[in-house]
Each structure stands twice: as C-alpha cells, then as structure tokens.
GROMACS .gro file of C-alpha atoms in nm:
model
  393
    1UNK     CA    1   8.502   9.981   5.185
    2UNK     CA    2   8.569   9.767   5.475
    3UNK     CA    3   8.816   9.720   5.758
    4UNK     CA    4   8.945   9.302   5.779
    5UNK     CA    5   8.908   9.267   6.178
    6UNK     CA    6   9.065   8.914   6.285
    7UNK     CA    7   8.945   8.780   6.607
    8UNK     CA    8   9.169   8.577   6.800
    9UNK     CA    9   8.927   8.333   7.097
   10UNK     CA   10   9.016   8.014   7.251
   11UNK     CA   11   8.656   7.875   7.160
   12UNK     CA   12   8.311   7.944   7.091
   13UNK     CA   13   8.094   8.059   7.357
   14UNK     CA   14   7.725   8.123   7.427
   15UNK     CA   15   7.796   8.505   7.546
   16UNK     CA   16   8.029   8.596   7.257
   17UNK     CA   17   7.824   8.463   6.937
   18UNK     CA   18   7.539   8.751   6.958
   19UNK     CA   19   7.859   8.983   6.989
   20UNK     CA   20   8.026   8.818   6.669
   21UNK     CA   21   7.699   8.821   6.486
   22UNK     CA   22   7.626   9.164   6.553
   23UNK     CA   23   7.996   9.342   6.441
   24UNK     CA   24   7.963   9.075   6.120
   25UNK     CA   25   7.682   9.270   6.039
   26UNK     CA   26   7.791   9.641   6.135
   27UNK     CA   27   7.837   9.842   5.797
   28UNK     CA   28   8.244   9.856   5.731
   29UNK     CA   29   8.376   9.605   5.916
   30UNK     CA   30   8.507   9.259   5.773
   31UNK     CA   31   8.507   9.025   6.018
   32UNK     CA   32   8.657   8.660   6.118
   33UNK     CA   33   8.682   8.438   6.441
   34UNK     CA   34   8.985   8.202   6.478
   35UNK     CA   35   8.945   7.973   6.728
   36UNK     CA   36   9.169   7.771   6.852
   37UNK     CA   37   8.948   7.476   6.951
   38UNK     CA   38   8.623   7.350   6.907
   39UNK     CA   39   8.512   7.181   7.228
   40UNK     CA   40   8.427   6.813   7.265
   41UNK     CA   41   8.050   6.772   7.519
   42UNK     CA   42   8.278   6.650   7.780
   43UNK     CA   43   8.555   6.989   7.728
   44UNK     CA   44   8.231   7.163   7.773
   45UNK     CA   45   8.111   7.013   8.062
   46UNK     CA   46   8.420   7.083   8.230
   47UNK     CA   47   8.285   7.268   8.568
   48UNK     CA   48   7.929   7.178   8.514
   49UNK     CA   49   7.991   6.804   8.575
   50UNK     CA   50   7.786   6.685   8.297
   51UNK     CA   51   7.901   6.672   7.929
   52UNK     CA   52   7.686   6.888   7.691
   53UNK     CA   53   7.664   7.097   7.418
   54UNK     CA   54   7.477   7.481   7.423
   55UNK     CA   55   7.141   7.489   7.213
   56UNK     CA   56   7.207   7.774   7.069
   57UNK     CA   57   7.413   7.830   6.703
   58UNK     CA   58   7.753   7.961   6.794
   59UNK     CA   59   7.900   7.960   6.487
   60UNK     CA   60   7.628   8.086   6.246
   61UNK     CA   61   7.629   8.489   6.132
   62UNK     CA   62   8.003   8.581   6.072
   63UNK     CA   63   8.276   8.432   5.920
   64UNK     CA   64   8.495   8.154   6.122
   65UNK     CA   65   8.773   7.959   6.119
   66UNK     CA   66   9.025   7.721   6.358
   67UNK     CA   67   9.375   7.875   6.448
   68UNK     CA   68   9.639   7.625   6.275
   69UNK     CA   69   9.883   7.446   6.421
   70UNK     CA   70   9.713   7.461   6.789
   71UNK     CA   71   9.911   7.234   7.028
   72UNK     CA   72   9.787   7.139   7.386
   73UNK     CA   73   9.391   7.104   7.427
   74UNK     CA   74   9.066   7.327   7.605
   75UNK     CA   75   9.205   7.247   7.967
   76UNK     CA   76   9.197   7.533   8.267
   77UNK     CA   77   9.575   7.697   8.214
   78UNK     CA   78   9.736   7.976   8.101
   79UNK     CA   79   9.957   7.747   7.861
   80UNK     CA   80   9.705   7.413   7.754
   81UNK     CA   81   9.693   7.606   7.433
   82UNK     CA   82   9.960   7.712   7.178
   83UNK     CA   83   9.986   7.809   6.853
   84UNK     CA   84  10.328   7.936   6.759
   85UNK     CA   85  10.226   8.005   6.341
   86UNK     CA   86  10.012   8.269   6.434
   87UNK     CA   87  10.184   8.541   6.230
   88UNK     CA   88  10.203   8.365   5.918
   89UNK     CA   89   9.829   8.298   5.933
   90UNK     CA   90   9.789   8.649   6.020
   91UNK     CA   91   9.910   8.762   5.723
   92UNK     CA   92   9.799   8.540   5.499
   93UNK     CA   93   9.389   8.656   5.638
   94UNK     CA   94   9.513   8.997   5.559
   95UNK     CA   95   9.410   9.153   5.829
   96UNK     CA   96   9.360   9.526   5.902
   97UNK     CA   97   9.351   9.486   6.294
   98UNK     CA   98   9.348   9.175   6.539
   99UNK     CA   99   9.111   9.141   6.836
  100UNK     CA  100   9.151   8.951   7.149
  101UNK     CA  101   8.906   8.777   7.403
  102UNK     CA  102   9.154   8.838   7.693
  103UNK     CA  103   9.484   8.738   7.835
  104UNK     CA  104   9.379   8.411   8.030
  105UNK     CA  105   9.541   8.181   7.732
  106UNK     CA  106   9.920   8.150   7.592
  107UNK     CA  107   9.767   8.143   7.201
  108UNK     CA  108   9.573   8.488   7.241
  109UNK     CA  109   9.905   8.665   7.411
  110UNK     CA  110  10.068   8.454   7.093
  111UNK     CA  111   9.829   8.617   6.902
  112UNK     CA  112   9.816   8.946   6.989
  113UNK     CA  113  10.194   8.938   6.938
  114UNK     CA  114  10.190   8.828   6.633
  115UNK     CA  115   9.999   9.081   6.518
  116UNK     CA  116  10.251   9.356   6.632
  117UNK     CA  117  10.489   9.219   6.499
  118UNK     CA  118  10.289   9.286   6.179
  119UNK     CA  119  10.251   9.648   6.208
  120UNK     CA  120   9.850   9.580   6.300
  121UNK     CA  121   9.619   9.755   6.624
  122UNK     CA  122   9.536   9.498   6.839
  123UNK     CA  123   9.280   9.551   7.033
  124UNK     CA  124   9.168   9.357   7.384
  125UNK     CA  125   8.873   9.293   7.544
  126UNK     CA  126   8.914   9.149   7.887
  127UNK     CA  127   8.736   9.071   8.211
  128UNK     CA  128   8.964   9.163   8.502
  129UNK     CA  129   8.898   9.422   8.762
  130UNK     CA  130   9.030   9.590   9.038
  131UNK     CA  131   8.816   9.433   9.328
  132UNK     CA  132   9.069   9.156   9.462
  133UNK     CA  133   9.423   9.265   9.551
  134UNK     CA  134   9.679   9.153   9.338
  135UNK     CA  135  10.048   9.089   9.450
  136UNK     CA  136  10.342   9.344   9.278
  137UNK     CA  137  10.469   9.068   9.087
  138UNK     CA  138  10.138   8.993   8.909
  139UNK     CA  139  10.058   9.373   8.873
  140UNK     CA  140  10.420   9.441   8.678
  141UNK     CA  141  10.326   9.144   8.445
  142UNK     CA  142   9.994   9.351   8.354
  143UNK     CA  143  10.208   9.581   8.256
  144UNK     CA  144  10.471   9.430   8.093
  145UNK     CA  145  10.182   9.227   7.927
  146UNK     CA  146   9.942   9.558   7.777
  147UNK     CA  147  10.244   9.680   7.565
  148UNK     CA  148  10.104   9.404   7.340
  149UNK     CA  149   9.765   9.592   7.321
  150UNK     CA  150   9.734   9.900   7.136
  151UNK     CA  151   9.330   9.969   7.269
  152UNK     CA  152   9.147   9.838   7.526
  153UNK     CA  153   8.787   9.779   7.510
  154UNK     CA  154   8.650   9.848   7.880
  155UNK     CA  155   8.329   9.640   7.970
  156UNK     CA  156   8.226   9.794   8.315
  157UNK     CA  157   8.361  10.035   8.517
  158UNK     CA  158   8.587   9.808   8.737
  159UNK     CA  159   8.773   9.639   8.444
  160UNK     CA  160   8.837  10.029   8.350
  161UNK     CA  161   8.987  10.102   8.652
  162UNK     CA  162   9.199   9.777   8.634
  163UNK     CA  163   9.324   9.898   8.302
  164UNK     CA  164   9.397  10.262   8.432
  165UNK     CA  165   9.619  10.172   8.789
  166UNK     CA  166   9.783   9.890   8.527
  167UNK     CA  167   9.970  10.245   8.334
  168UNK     CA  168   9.693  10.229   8.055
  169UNK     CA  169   9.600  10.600   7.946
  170UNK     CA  170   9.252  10.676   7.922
  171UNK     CA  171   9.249  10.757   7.522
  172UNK     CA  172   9.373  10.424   7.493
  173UNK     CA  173   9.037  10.287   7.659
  174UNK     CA  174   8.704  10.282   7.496
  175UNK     CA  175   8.335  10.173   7.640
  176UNK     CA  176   8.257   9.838   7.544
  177UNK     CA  177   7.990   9.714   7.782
  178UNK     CA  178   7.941   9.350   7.855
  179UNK     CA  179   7.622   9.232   7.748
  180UNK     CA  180   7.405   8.929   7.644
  181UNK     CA  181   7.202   8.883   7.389
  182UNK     CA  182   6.913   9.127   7.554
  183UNK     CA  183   6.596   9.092   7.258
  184UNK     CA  184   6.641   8.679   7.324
  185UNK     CA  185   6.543   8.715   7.720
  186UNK     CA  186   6.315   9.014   7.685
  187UNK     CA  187   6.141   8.774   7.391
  188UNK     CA  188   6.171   8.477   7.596
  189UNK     CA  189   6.019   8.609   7.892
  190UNK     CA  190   5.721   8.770   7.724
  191UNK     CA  191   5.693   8.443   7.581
  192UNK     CA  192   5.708   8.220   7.919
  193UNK     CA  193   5.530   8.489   8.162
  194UNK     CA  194   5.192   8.318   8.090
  195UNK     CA  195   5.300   7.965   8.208
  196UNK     CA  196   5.419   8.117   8.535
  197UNK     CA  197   5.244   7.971   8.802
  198UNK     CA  198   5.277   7.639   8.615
  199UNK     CA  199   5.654   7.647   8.578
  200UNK     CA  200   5.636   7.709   8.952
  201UNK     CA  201   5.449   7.433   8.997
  202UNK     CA  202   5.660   7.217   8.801
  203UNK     CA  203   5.941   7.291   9.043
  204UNK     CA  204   5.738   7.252   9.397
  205UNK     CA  205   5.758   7.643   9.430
  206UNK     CA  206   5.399   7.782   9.621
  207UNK     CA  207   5.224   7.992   9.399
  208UNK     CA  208   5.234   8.326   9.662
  209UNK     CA  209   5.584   8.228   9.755
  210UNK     CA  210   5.833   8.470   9.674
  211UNK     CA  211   6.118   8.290   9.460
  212UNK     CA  212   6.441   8.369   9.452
  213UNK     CA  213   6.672   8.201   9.187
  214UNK     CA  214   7.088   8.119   9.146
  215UNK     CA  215   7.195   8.007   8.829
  216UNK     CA  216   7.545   7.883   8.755
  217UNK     CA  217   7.822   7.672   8.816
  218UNK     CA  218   7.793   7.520   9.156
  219UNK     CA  219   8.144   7.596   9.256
  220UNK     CA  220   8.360   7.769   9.530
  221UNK     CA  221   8.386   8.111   9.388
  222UNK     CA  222   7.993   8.152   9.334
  223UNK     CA  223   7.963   8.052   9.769
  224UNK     CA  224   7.633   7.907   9.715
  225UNK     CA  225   7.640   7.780  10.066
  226UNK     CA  226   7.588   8.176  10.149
  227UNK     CA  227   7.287   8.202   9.987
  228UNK     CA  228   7.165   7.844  10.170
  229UNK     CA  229   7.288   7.997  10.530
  230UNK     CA  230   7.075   8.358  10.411
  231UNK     CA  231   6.776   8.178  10.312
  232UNK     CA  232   6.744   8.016  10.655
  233UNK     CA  233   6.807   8.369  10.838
  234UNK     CA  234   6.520   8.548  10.605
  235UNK     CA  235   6.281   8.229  10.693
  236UNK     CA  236   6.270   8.321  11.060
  237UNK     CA  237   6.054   8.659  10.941
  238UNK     CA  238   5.921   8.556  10.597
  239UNK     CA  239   5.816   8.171  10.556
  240UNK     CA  240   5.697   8.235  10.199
  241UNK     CA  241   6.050   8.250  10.074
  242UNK     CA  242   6.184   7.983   9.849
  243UNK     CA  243   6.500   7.910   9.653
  244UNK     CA  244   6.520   7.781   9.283
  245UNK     CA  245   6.843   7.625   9.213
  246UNK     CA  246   6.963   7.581   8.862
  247UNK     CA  247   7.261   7.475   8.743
  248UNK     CA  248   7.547   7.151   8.886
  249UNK     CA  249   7.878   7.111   8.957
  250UNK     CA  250   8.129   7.004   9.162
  251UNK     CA  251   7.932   7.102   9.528
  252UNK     CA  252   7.610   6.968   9.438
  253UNK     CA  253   7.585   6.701   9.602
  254UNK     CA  254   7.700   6.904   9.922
  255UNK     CA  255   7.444   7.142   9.872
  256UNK     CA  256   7.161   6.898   9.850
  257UNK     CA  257   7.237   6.752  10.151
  258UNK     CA  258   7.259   7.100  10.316
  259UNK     CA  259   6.920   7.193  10.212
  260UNK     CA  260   6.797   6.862  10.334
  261UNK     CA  261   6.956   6.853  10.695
  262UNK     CA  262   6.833   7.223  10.732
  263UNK     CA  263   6.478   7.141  10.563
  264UNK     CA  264   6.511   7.450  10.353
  265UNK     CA  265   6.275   7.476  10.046
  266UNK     CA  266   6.509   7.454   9.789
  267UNK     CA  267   6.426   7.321   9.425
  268UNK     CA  268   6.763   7.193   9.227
  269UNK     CA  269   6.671   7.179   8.904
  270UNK     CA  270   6.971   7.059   8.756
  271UNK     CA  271   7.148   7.226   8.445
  272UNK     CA  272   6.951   7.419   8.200
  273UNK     CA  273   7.079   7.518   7.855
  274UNK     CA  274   7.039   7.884   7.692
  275UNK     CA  275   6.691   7.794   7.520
  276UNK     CA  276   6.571   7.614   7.865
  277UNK     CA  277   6.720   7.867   8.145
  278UNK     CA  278   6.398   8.133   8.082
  279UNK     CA  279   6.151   7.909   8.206
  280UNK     CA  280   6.337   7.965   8.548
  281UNK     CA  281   6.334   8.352   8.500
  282UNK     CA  282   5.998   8.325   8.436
  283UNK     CA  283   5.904   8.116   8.746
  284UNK     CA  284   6.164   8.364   9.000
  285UNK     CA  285   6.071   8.701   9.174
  286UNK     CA  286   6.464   8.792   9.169
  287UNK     CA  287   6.832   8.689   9.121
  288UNK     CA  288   7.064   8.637   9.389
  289UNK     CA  289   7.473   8.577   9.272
  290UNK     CA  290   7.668   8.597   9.596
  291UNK     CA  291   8.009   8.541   9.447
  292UNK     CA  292   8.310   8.624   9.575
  293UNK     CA  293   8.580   8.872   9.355
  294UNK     CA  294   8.675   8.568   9.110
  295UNK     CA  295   8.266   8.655   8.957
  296UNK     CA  296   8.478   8.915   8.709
  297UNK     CA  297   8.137   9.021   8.550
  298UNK     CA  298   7.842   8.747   8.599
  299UNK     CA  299   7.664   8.787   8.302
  300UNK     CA  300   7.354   8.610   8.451
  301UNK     CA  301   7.266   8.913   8.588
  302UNK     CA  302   7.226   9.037   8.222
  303UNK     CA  303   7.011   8.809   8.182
  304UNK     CA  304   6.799   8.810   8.426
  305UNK     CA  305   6.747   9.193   8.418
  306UNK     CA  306   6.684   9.138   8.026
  307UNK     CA  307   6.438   8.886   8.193
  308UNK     CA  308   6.284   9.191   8.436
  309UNK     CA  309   6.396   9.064   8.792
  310UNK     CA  310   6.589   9.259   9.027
  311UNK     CA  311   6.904   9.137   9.143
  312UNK     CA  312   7.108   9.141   9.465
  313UNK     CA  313   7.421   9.061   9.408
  314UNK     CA  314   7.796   9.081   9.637
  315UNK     CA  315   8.020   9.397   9.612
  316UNK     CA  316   8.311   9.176   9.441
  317UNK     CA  317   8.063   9.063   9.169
  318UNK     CA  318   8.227   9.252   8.848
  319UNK     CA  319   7.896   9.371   8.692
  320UNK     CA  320   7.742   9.574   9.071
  321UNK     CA  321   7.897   9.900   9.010
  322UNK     CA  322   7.706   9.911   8.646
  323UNK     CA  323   7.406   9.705   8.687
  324UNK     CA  324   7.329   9.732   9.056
  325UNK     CA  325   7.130  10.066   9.149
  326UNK     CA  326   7.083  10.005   9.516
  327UNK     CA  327   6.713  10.034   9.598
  328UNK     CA  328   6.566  10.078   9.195
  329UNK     CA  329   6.757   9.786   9.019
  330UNK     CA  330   6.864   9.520   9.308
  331UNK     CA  331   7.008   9.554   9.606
  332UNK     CA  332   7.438   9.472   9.711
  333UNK     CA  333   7.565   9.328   9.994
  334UNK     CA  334   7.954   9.300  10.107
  335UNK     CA  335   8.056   8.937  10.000
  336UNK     CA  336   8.037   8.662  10.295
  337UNK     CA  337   7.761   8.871  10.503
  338UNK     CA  338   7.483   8.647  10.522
  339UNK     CA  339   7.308   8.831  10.751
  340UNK     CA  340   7.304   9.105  10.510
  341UNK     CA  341   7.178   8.906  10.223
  342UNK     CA  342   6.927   8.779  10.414
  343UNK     CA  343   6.794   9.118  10.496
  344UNK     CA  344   6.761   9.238  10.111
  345UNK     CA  345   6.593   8.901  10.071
  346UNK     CA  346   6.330   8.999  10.311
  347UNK     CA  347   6.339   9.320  10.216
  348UNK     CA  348   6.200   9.239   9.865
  349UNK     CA  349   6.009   8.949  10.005
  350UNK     CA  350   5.772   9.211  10.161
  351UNK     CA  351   5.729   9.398   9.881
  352UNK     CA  352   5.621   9.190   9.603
  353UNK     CA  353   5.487   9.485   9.380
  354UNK     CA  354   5.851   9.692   9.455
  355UNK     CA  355   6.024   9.396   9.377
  356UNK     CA  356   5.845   9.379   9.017
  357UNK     CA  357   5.872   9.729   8.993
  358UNK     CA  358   6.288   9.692   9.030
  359UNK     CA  359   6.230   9.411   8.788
  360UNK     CA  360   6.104   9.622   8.553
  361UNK     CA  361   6.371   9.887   8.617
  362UNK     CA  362   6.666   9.666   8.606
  363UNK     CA  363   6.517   9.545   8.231
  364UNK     CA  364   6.500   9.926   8.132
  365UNK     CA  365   6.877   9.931   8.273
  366UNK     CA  366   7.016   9.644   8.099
  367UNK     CA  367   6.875   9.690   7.762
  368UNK     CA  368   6.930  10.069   7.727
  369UNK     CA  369   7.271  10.067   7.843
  370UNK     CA  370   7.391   9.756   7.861
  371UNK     CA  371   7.372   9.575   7.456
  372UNK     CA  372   7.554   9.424   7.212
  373UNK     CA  373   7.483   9.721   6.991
  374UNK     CA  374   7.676   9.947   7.261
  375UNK     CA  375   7.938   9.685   7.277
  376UNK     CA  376   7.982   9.702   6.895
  377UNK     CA  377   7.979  10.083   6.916
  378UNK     CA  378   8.249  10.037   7.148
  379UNK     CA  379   8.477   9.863   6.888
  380UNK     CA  380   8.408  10.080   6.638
  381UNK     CA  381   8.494  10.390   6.785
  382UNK     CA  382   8.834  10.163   6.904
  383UNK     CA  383   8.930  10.066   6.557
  384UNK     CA  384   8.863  10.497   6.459
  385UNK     CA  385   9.128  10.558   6.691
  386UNK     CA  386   9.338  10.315   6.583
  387UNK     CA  387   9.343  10.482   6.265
  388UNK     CA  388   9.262  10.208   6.097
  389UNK     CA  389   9.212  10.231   5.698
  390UNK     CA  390   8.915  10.029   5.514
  391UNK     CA  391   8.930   9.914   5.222
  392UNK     CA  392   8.790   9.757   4.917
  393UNK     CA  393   8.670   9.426   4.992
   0.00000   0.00000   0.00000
C-alpha cells in the first residue's frame, strides 16, 4: 500500500536529488519528479559565469519525468516557464497528492492549481522568510497565493514565521528542515582530512595560517566585498589570517583586483563542483557567508558543518536562527558590519583548538537535526494530515 506523491520542480538540482532519493525510498510512498526542464551547461551556468554541468547523478534513485507542453525556457522570472496541461497530466499520473518546490515559477503555481482543481493536497515547500520587509501589496499576494496550498512544509524557523504572519495556521505547517546530503560531507571530509596541509599548499594557504573560506556565487546579494573589507580589519591584530575563495561570477573580476590593490592573501580558486568543493572544507578552519536577506537559507553552511567547521554567518542569512549557536556552533554578525565580522574572525583566529571544537559541534548540529531523513519525516507526517489514503500499487 502506497500513497502516488507527484512532485512538481522547475529542474533538477544538486540540493534536492538526496531529498528525492531518500522519500523514493521511504516505505509507503510512490513517488515521481516532473520537471519542467532539463538544463543546457550554459542554463546552468547562468550566475556562475561558466557553463557546466554538477558531478553528481541528479536524476538516479526515484522515478522522473519532464512536465509536457512546457513553453518559455530556464531563464530568472516568475513567468519564463509555463505549462498550461498540467491537470490533464495530473490525472493521467494518478496522483494521490502533488508537491511543490516553491512559488518562484508560473508552472509550479500552474501546478499546484491544477491539482486543486483535482480534489488532491498539495503540499509546498518553500524558501522565503520573514527577515526583509515586504511591501502590503506583495504580502496580500502571499495570501491570496497559499489558498493554493493545503500544507506547508517549514524548513527553518524563519520561513515558519513567514508562513504564520502570511494567515497560515500552525496545523497547517509541518517541520521539514533544509538539509544536504550530510553522510556525503561527513564521508568526504574523513576522506580529505589527511591531505590537509597539502590541499593548503596547493592553494598558497601557510600551513599555521588560520583559513577562512566563502563558497558561492560571486554576486551582489552574497557582499563578498564585506568579507574582503573584514579580512583587512582582522589583519591589523592577527597576520596569520587568510581567505580561500571558491566559486565565480559576475564580480570576480572586481574582487580580484580588490584583493590585489589591498595585498590581501586571498586564494580564488575558481568554481568547484559537488565532488571537488570538500577539498576546500578540508583545507579551511571556518565558513564565513555574509549575505544580505536575499541568502533565504544558504545551504553551504550545511555543508560545511556536515564538513565540521564553524560558521559565522549575517543575521539575514535564512539558515542563523537554526544552525548558528552563537559561541558553540559559529558566531552572527548584523549584515554590512564589517567591523563586527572582523572581530568573530579574530576571535576564532586566536583560538584554533575552540574553533575545531565549534567545528565539531556545528557537525553534531547539522547531522542530528538538520537531515534529509528529518526532512522526509517532515513530509510524511504532512501527507498524515492531509488524510491522504494509500493504496495498492
């Protein structure tokens, strides 16, 4: 006895395949992924500057299959993507209950839709908080917008908040933490810990130098520059401090030629894929993501708790409130403070053996509360209250 679970995403993605994998396999549940596209290396690329493809199978471990009649293409926009058959494909899958990856995409409101219109739960899983203002306009659209969501799957405590102030009751809400792939890092670092001091090398960082790494997108909303200004404030009281930078995009350039007109010991080591980006956990003494509130979770910090470093992040990073134990796990800062960054820079830079030990505490953080099993659980208990019936599959 199973329950048929549809699952409505715009494409494949390196965060969400562990999470597909792992409800395929949960006893009772049925599952498929539509998607509507299938990105091109150069779709992929888009923000990273560079055209690839992720080194890790995204499609293997559950069922798949391409939303028909897609029009548009995988461009930044609510509406690049449309599918306007959705119900008849709905029912001909015979589904029990649809999920949804968000809201951020005409073809999964389409979706969702759809699926009401069929009598069938539909259930949401979104990344929005409540840490930027929003104006009253786009707050009434939330609302207007949920009554096409029966249950809400919650993935931190700010995107539950969002949820409640947008009219959505609490039994309608269920705990669905956002999480990575946690065995993969904890495995991967075990693996990698050995070649340390010669990954360091590799990248020109001292071997007693403490390290501290940002990985990502090299773009406006991450304020990398921040983290540039902060590491030239800390240097004043601790020389030993270096930056690994990993990842590209559109201010790369920009930020080379900041590091180099400051003479700041920065290593750029371009983009990494999945299989690649533990070397650089590995090689760090902690993560620094000094986003501003458009960093809805940051999911790198997942990983590189999974990884055992600490973590300092901003306060509008998505994931601080859950992840972030001031003092055990990391250390937050209010966004655009770079004096204050600096400070829990130096502040772990002094303490090499507290720093590891916050390492290991953010891993013990991350992978008991924080997993795809949780985040499965989370569905689960969704589709209960759904009443949703199985059946004979």
């Amino acid at each position: 006895m199973s329950i048929r679970l549809l699952v409505a995403a715009t494409h494949p993605v390196q965060y969400q395949a562990p999470y597909f994998q792992a409800l395929a396999a949960r006893s009772g549940i049925d599952l498929k992924v539509l998607y509507a596209v299938l990105p091109t290396p150069e779709q992929q690329g888009v923000g990273f500057e560079t055209p690839f493809q992720w080194d890790v199978p995204l499609l293997d471990g559950y069922e798949w299959g391409e939303i028909e009649d897609v029009h548009g293409t995988d461009s930044p926009g609510f509406g690049a993507l449309s599918a306007p058959r959705m119900r008849a494909q709905l029912a001909r899958e015979g589904a029990d209950a649809l999920l949804v990856t968000g809201w951020h995409s005409k073809v999964l409101v389409q979706a969702a839709r759809a699926a009401r219109r069929l009598g069938l739960p539909v259930l949401v899983r979104g990344e929005s908080n409540d840490l930027a203002p929003r104006p009253w306009w786009k707050r009434l659209g939330h609302r207007r917008l949920f009554r096409s969501f029966t249950h809400f799957l919650a993935i931190g405590r700010a995107n539950r908040r969002f949820y409640e102030r947008a009219g959505v009751a609490a039994e309608r809400i269920f705990e669905s933490p956002y999480a990575v792939d946690n065995g993969r890092f904890v495995v991967a670092a075990e693996r990698h810990r050995p070649q340390r001091n010669e990954l360091r090398r590799s990248w020109n960082v001292a071997g007693d130098g403490f390290c501290v790494l940002f990985a990502g997108k090299f773009q406006p909303k991450k304020r990398p520059f921040d983290l540039l200004e902060a590491l030239e404030q800390a240097r004043k009281t601790r020389s030993d401090l270096r930056l690994l930078m990993v990842g590209s995009g559109e201010l790369d350039t920009a930020l080379r030629e900041r590091a180099r007109e400051r003479r700041l010991p920065v290593t750029f080591t371009g983009f990494l894929n999945q299989t690649e980006i533990p070397r650089a956990y590995a090689a760090a003494d902690a993560l620094v993501l000094p986003s501003d509130a458009g960093e809805t979770w940051g999911l790198v910090v997942n990983e590189a708790m999974a990884s055992g470093l600490p973590a300092i992040v901003s306060d509008r990073v998505g994931c601080r409130e859950d992840l972030i134990q001031d003092g055990t796990t990391g250390f937050s800062f209010a966004v655009g403070d770079t004096r204050a960054l600096a400070a829990c820079m130096t502040t772990l830079a002094e303490d090499p053996i507290r720093a590891a030990a916050m390492g290991d505490a953010a891993k013990v953080r991350v992978v008991s509360h924080y997993s795809i099993e949780r985040a499965v659980d989370g569905v689960v208990a969704a589709l209960d209250g759904a009443a949703v019936v199985a059946h004979e599959t």
